[in-house]
XYZ file of C-alpha atoms in Angstrom:
485
model
C 0.122 0.139 0.047
C 0.811 3.168 -1.030
C 1.215 6.051 1.886
C -0.969 8.602 0.612
C 0.768 11.863 2.641
C 3.753 10.817 0.532
C 5.676 13.012 -1.723
C 5.152 12.839 -5.335
C 8.614 11.358 -6.345
C 8.236 9.039 -4.161
C 6.021 7.016 -5.967
C 6.587 4.623 -8.620
C 4.025 6.670 -11.109
C 1.542 8.883 -11.101
C -0.929 6.642 -12.451
C -0.182 3.910 -9.662
C -0.796 6.859 -7.029
C -3.269 7.695 -9.565
C -4.502 4.479 -8.623
C -3.794 4.880 -5.201
C -6.233 7.992 -3.882
C -8.676 6.923 -5.546
C -9.062 3.718 -3.537
C -7.596 4.659 -0.093
C -9.828 4.082 2.569
C -10.545 5.313 5.942
C -9.705 3.066 8.739
C -12.889 1.550 10.739
C -11.332 2.808 14.134
C -10.878 6.284 12.468
C -14.737 6.852 11.408
C -16.111 5.327 14.788
C -13.553 7.720 16.972
C -14.211 10.430 14.972
C -18.376 9.977 15.484
C -20.688 13.321 16.077
C -17.632 15.794 16.581
C -18.145 17.789 13.366
C -16.842 21.727 12.969
C -17.444 24.040 16.191
C -19.845 20.929 18.147
C -20.902 17.276 18.151
C -23.782 15.966 17.756
C -26.043 14.524 21.082
C -26.082 10.888 21.239
C -30.687 11.071 22.587
C -31.885 8.421 20.756
C -32.281 5.295 22.042
C -33.256 1.846 20.918
C -36.913 3.037 20.272
C -36.614 6.870 18.941
C -34.801 4.524 16.431
C -37.395 2.511 15.224
C -39.745 4.944 14.987
C -37.125 6.844 12.625
C -37.297 3.307 10.895
C -40.950 3.404 10.369
C -41.347 6.878 9.987
C -38.766 7.031 7.224
C -40.716 4.186 5.102
C -44.080 3.605 6.345
C -47.061 5.932 4.529
C -44.837 6.712 1.439
C -45.708 3.290 -0.468
C -48.595 3.283 0.593
C -50.613 6.873 0.887
C -48.619 7.870 -2.000
C -47.408 5.995 -4.624
C -49.707 2.907 -4.326
C -52.189 4.484 -6.719
C -48.893 4.320 -9.549
C -47.948 0.733 -9.032
C -51.846 -0.298 -9.334
C -51.973 0.413 -12.795
C -48.578 -1.679 -13.161
C -49.139 -4.626 -11.724
C -52.769 -4.851 -11.040
C -53.979 -6.686 -8.672
C -50.740 -8.273 -8.076
C -49.152 -5.152 -6.025
C -49.173 -7.023 -3.510
C -46.570 -9.732 -4.233
C -44.396 -6.379 -6.430
C -44.274 -5.144 -2.174
C -43.114 -9.363 -0.756
C -41.202 -8.455 -3.397
C -38.995 -5.491 -2.850
C -39.468 -6.884 1.344
C -37.658 -9.728 0.184
C -35.372 -6.970 -1.971
C -35.132 -4.905 1.258
C -34.256 -7.935 3.217
C -30.995 -8.924 2.288
C -29.708 -5.268 1.914
C -31.100 -5.411 5.958
C -29.393 -7.302 6.897
C -26.263 -6.312 5.569
C -26.928 -3.144 6.972
C -27.747 -4.602 10.445
C -23.758 -5.978 10.777
C -22.872 -2.757 9.037
C -24.369 -0.174 11.514
C -23.363 -2.286 14.736
C -19.889 -2.950 13.380
C -19.411 0.827 11.703
C -21.869 3.359 14.253
C -21.519 5.737 12.504
C -23.602 8.581 10.371
C -22.772 8.750 6.890
C -24.590 4.807 6.625
C -23.401 3.065 2.772
C -21.317 5.525 1.965
C -19.287 5.572 5.453
C -19.356 1.387 4.853
C -17.918 1.739 1.406
C -15.071 4.378 2.214
C -14.008 1.804 4.650
C -14.210 -1.237 2.538
C -13.563 -0.175 -1.171
C -12.241 3.262 -1.242
C -12.336 6.611 -1.769
C -14.037 6.482 -5.155
C -16.130 3.524 -4.699
C -17.705 6.000 -1.917
C -18.355 8.973 -3.207
C -20.142 7.539 -5.672
C -22.168 5.394 -3.169
C -22.736 9.051 -1.581
C -24.280 10.502 -4.254
C -26.402 8.064 -4.842
C -27.976 8.687 -1.257
C -27.609 12.115 -1.976
C -30.200 11.335 -5.225
C -31.566 8.436 -2.613
C -33.102 11.104 0.334
C -33.280 14.117 -1.629
C -35.160 13.437 -4.192
C -37.523 11.016 -2.125
C -38.167 13.999 0.305
C -39.240 15.699 -2.467
C -41.293 13.079 -4.396
C -43.035 12.577 -0.971
C -43.900 16.124 -0.793
C -45.702 16.329 -3.944
C -48.381 13.430 -1.872
C -48.400 15.611 0.887
C -50.244 18.529 -1.731
C -52.367 15.977 -2.165
C -53.629 14.273 0.703
C -54.268 18.651 2.415
C -56.432 18.711 -0.903
C -58.545 16.284 0.661
C -58.190 16.870 3.954
C -59.540 21.044 2.763
C -62.469 19.604 0.718
C -63.753 17.566 2.650
C -63.242 20.168 5.970
C -64.526 23.830 4.666
C -65.067 21.909 1.104
C -62.231 24.263 -0.321
C -59.970 22.539 -2.063
C -55.486 24.801 -2.622
C -56.433 25.221 -7.381
C -54.037 23.259 -9.557
C -51.566 25.991 -9.950
C -49.973 26.400 -7.158
C -50.654 21.973 -5.014
C -49.364 20.106 -8.545
C -46.484 20.197 -9.810
C -45.649 21.431 -13.486
C -46.445 18.293 -15.761
C -49.261 17.743 -13.963
C -51.667 20.649 -14.346
C -49.970 22.727 -11.773
C -46.959 26.019 -12.439
C -45.728 25.496 -8.082
C -46.674 22.613 -6.236
C -46.714 25.157 -2.933
C -48.164 22.566 -0.642
C -45.282 20.161 -1.228
C -42.827 23.735 0.229
C -44.021 23.949 3.236
C -44.073 20.571 4.073
C -40.831 20.523 3.243
C -40.158 24.183 5.443
C -42.542 22.192 8.097
C -39.768 19.358 9.001
C -36.606 21.215 8.349
C -38.234 23.980 11.347
C -38.582 20.340 13.785
C -35.213 19.385 12.293
C -33.488 22.717 13.223
C -34.793 22.161 17.296
C -32.066 18.498 17.457
C -32.506 14.879 16.772
C -34.198 14.978 20.959
C -36.763 17.422 19.769
C -37.210 15.312 16.254
C -37.551 12.695 17.766
C -39.911 12.637 19.428
C -42.101 14.452 17.136
C -41.851 11.232 15.139
C -42.554 9.802 17.800
C -46.146 10.973 18.030
C -46.754 10.840 13.896
C -45.798 7.271 13.891
C -48.426 6.054 16.508
C -51.270 8.164 13.539
C -49.942 6.454 10.352
C -49.851 3.057 11.475
C -53.403 4.128 13.646
C -54.896 5.240 10.595
C -54.124 2.640 8.570
C -54.977 -0.118 11.501
C -58.280 1.893 10.440
C -58.298 1.292 6.876
C -57.470 -2.139 6.628
C -61.739 -2.566 9.238
C -63.390 -0.208 7.518
C -61.895 -1.444 3.722
C -62.303 -5.272 3.880
C -65.887 -4.784 4.297
C -65.736 -3.949 0.658
C -63.553 -6.475 -0.433
C -64.648 -8.227 -2.895
C -63.011 -11.162 -4.399
C -63.922 -11.261 -7.947
C -60.964 -8.243 -8.026
C -58.639 -11.053 -7.834
C -59.928 -13.245 -10.637
C -57.076 -11.345 -13.407
C -53.653 -11.976 -10.940
C -51.336 -11.527 -13.434
C -52.998 -8.889 -15.873
C -49.975 -7.508 -17.359
C -46.970 -10.471 -16.694
C -44.847 -10.893 -14.951
C -42.569 -7.990 -15.989
C -45.457 -5.351 -14.374
C -45.415 -6.619 -11.387
C -41.198 -5.981 -10.877
C -41.819 -2.894 -12.516
C -43.685 -1.717 -9.507
C -41.770 -3.882 -7.041
C -38.810 -0.664 -8.748
C -41.229 2.062 -8.099
C -42.367 0.834 -4.653
C -38.537 -0.104 -3.463
C -38.144 3.581 -2.623
C -40.919 2.639 -0.362
C -38.099 0.213 1.891
C -35.628 3.239 2.642
C -36.298 3.711 6.070
C -33.327 1.479 7.945
C -31.221 3.715 6.066
C -31.939 6.673 7.939
C -32.335 4.567 11.565
C -28.882 4.247 10.108
C -28.024 7.628 9.428
C -28.143 8.608 13.242
C -25.831 5.878 14.388
C -23.233 9.408 15.570
C -26.867 10.299 17.993
C -27.889 6.970 19.516
C -26.857 6.309 23.104
C -25.544 2.793 22.919
C -25.704 2.687 18.468
C -23.529 -0.795 18.879
C -26.756 -2.306 20.023
C -29.893 -1.494 18.781
C -29.095 -0.574 15.757
C -29.634 -3.427 13.970
C -32.472 -4.313 15.527
C -33.817 -1.157 15.182
C -33.065 -2.226 10.875
C -35.117 -5.671 11.877
C -38.061 -4.727 14.213
C -38.957 -1.785 11.566
C -38.773 -3.539 7.948
C -41.080 -6.509 9.442
C -43.852 -4.509 10.793
C -43.110 -2.613 7.666
C -43.775 -5.682 5.830
C -46.462 -7.115 6.578
C -48.105 -3.220 7.276
C -47.893 -2.245 3.433
C -48.798 -6.264 2.668
C -51.896 -5.890 3.928
C -52.886 -2.457 3.715
C -52.611 -3.246 0.109
C -54.821 -6.173 -0.368
C -57.393 -4.845 0.841
C -56.642 -2.286 -0.664
C -57.358 -3.745 -4.496
C -60.094 -6.224 -3.132
C -62.332 -3.429 -1.628
C -61.530 -0.973 -5.756
C -60.492 -2.950 -9.088
C -57.355 -2.069 -10.596
C -57.974 0.102 -13.219
C -59.842 2.705 -11.325
C -56.995 3.501 -8.899
C -55.466 6.014 -11.796
C -52.370 7.410 -10.935
C -53.773 9.120 -7.915
C -51.895 10.337 -5.004
C -54.846 10.077 -2.270
C -56.310 6.947 -3.242
C -56.743 5.066 0.534
C -59.347 7.782 0.890
C -60.893 6.837 -2.138
C -60.900 4.160 -1.225
C -62.657 5.084 2.224
C -65.355 7.187 1.169
C -66.311 4.493 -1.565
C -67.101 1.748 0.777
C -68.716 4.239 3.030
C -70.783 5.879 1.429
C -69.620 8.485 3.915
C -66.771 11.673 3.206
C -66.263 11.349 7.134
C -64.398 8.382 6.933
C -61.963 9.424 3.344
C -61.807 13.269 5.879
C -60.701 10.973 8.712
C -58.226 9.433 6.220
C -57.041 12.086 4.988
C -56.098 13.658 7.831
C -54.513 10.876 9.194
C -52.121 10.589 5.549
C -51.173 14.446 6.165
C -49.676 13.807 10.175
C -47.900 10.330 8.612
C -46.116 11.691 4.964
C -45.427 14.280 6.989
C -43.299 12.637 8.908
C -41.679 10.357 6.318
C -40.107 14.203 4.871
C -38.645 14.672 8.542
C -36.539 11.372 8.574
C -35.650 11.315 4.553
C -34.822 14.470 4.746
C -33.396 13.498 8.584
C -31.464 10.771 7.134
C -30.113 13.618 3.670
C -28.099 16.426 6.427
C -26.479 13.645 8.016
C -24.783 12.066 5.189
C -23.662 15.127 3.955
C -22.462 15.795 7.560
C -20.213 13.359 7.542
C -19.490 14.107 4.034
C -18.846 16.963 4.356
C -16.301 15.975 7.601
C -13.901 13.654 5.590
C -14.026 16.861 3.269
C -15.833 15.339 0.077
C -18.684 18.697 -0.023
C -17.568 21.528 1.494
C -17.331 22.078 5.447
C -20.731 24.107 5.368
C -22.372 20.731 5.750
C -20.604 19.819 8.532
C -20.875 23.030 11.010
C -22.562 21.835 14.616
C -24.212 24.651 15.844
C -23.300 24.025 19.887
C -26.478 24.653 21.384
C -28.603 22.388 19.534
C -26.275 19.918 18.272
C -27.597 19.912 15.231
C -26.400 21.346 11.889
C -28.075 24.357 11.133
C -26.614 25.219 7.921
C -26.924 21.759 6.859
C -31.039 20.991 7.122
C -31.831 25.009 6.027
C -29.411 24.306 2.514
C -30.580 20.864 1.895
C -34.687 21.926 3.311
C -34.916 24.806 0.664
C -33.454 22.390 -1.921
C -35.189 19.931 -1.644
C -38.439 22.197 -1.213
C -37.792 23.293 -4.587
C -37.497 19.927 -6.243
C -40.005 18.549 -4.734
C -42.430 22.101 -6.061
C -41.241 21.815 -9.811
C -41.476 18.249 -10.793
C -44.536 15.240 -11.547
C -44.294 13.102 -8.565
C -43.622 8.944 -11.322
C -40.491 11.051 -12.051
C -39.066 11.280 -8.741
C -40.128 7.860 -6.738
C -38.126 6.423 -10.328
C -34.738 8.294 -9.639
C -35.079 7.266 -6.036
C -35.950 4.100 -6.374
C -32.278 3.808 -8.389
C -30.776 5.400 -6.128
C -31.494 3.778 -3.539
C -30.484 -0.592 -5.660
C -27.258 1.176 -6.461
C -26.354 1.805 -2.860
C -27.759 -1.137 -0.888
C -25.618 -3.067 -3.910
C -23.147 -1.384 -2.226
C -23.842 -2.116 0.381
C -24.145 -6.002 0.462
C -20.403 -5.825 -1.479
C -19.122 -4.345 1.981
C -20.313 -6.182 4.593
C -18.241 -9.346 2.305
C -15.707 -7.153 2.347
C -15.077 -6.151 5.544
C -15.751 -9.803 5.987
C -12.963 -10.857 4.920
C -10.279 -7.921 4.956
C -11.104 -7.146 9.073
C -12.923 -10.916 11.066
C -11.535 -9.892 14.301
C -13.592 -7.409 14.740
C -16.655 -7.273 16.630
C -19.817 -7.851 15.442
C -23.412 -6.894 18.155
C -24.953 -8.729 14.204
C -23.625 -10.979 11.679
C -25.927 -11.827 8.221
C -26.635 -15.397 8.464
C -25.732 -18.211 5.555
C -22.557 -15.136 4.715
C -21.950 -14.394 1.644
C -24.796 -15.913 0.383
C -27.737 -13.489 2.481
C -25.746 -10.356 0.627
C -25.040 -12.382 -2.441
C -29.232 -12.682 -3.426
C -29.378 -9.029 -2.072
C -27.209 -7.898 -4.722
C -28.543 -9.598 -6.974
C -32.240 -9.142 -5.735
C -30.949 -4.734 -6.703
C -29.900 -5.676 -9.873
C -32.552 -7.527 -11.043
C -34.722 -3.942 -10.403
C -32.745 -1.957 -10.851
C -33.126 -3.058 -14.599
C -37.028 -3.638 -14.663
C -36.582 0.715 -14.639
C -37.835 2.723 -17.439
C -34.747 3.893 -20.201
C -35.300 7.722 -18.875
C -34.777 7.001 -15.815
C -31.968 4.800 -16.239
C -30.176 8.326 -18.001
C -31.223 10.151 -15.049
C -29.005 8.001 -13.084
C -26.281 8.825 -16.092
C -26.573 12.049 -16.091
C -26.325 12.426 -11.925
C -23.607 10.372 -11.566
C -21.841 12.062 -14.431
C -21.996 15.504 -13.151
C -21.107 13.688 -9.118
C -18.501 12.409 -11.114
C -16.702 16.076 -12.481
C -17.902 16.831 -8.894
C -15.578 14.499 -7.564
C -12.724 15.617 -9.454
C -12.670 19.202 -9.634
C -13.467 18.781 -5.595
C -13.308 15.703 -2.579
C -10.191 14.568 -4.480
C -8.226 17.814 -3.731
C -10.179 18.775 -0.375
C -10.131 15.179 0.860
C -8.515 14.801 4.998
C -7.296 11.577 3.568
C -4.885 13.763 0.465
C -3.225 15.608 3.571
C 0.145 13.920 5.365
C -1.242 14.960 8.728
C -4.575 13.315 8.026
């Protein structure tokens, strides 16, 4: 291994030196030792198992059911329930890898930091850039759906709605999606108060959303018609996999929990538990609600509605009250997804900034609240404007491909760390390794292949922009590039 701090004349060749710099790894011990440390302050360890689990559920539960179900059903038909199972199974294999690495390397960077410790700086940058796409676009995608349910709530309570010009994104009949911007700014306000305060608000919202989904199942099952399942696979397995790829971005919650590694009281013990517990709860609810929804409403009638559940409640009962109640719960539920995913985005950039790969402003921590305030404001404003300007379908698919790519790298990272550091203490171990990580990697690649050509083009452009930024800024300013590092 070449000395990273050695002057150029000590290297055998320029090509070798460049290769070594691109593959330089950050030691696990250093990653852990720097945990919580930022510019001018430190993150506070205030989150226990309950809060971590709620963060994971908060970032996951709600998106695929309250928002994207209306888009996924036309792709798969009644087999959308199978799409949820496949997406959940894909997430499960990756979640096992996340659980092992989160217990071994409990830091804020999530899969970015895991890649840095195992596969080198260039791969870590690519992973981190994917996470920026995953989290930032996911916040925007969910915020767009929030506006749909807000209109349902306003219509059911006071009989007015926000005009399409101000409640729908361009391309869907709108000029500027004001509700989407508002919910992102509200989440920003909570996050500026600190992790503990944000976690408390999220816990309340998670309880509300779980109660709402149980209520939907209890009422929706009354309108269940077995005939709606007669043609279970009208679009074949291709439709199932396409819907599963779109729905997969609904499962990024456990990744959000892993970004809380530097604010957890006992990260090595609690993070693996929170990841696995949340995934089981969320998958069970997703499949149950999807099954009831398709049974209560013919799949051809979903018509890409982002407020499908509220409409089903209204149709089944014949009363506006239940649909309005569900719309209220959905407004709370989707806001919690925005809150927790936005939290994850800020912590990813915090870790990348601490390593020198993005500007230092993202690592500044307010000494009073223990929150990266400037980071939070910048990310929130970016996501808010994105939410107000881009149609939901494009956002969801862009999030899925970024998520799948990052998860694929995590499955590789857990195998690499097993081989390079077999004696490291691990509070959780992936069973049947490397078989399960290989399955997780394979599922991710398969689902990426189900996404549209347009999504791949967008992803390619995004990665090209990221590589240019890394070459111009991150590669030169990396803390591992300096002799004192």
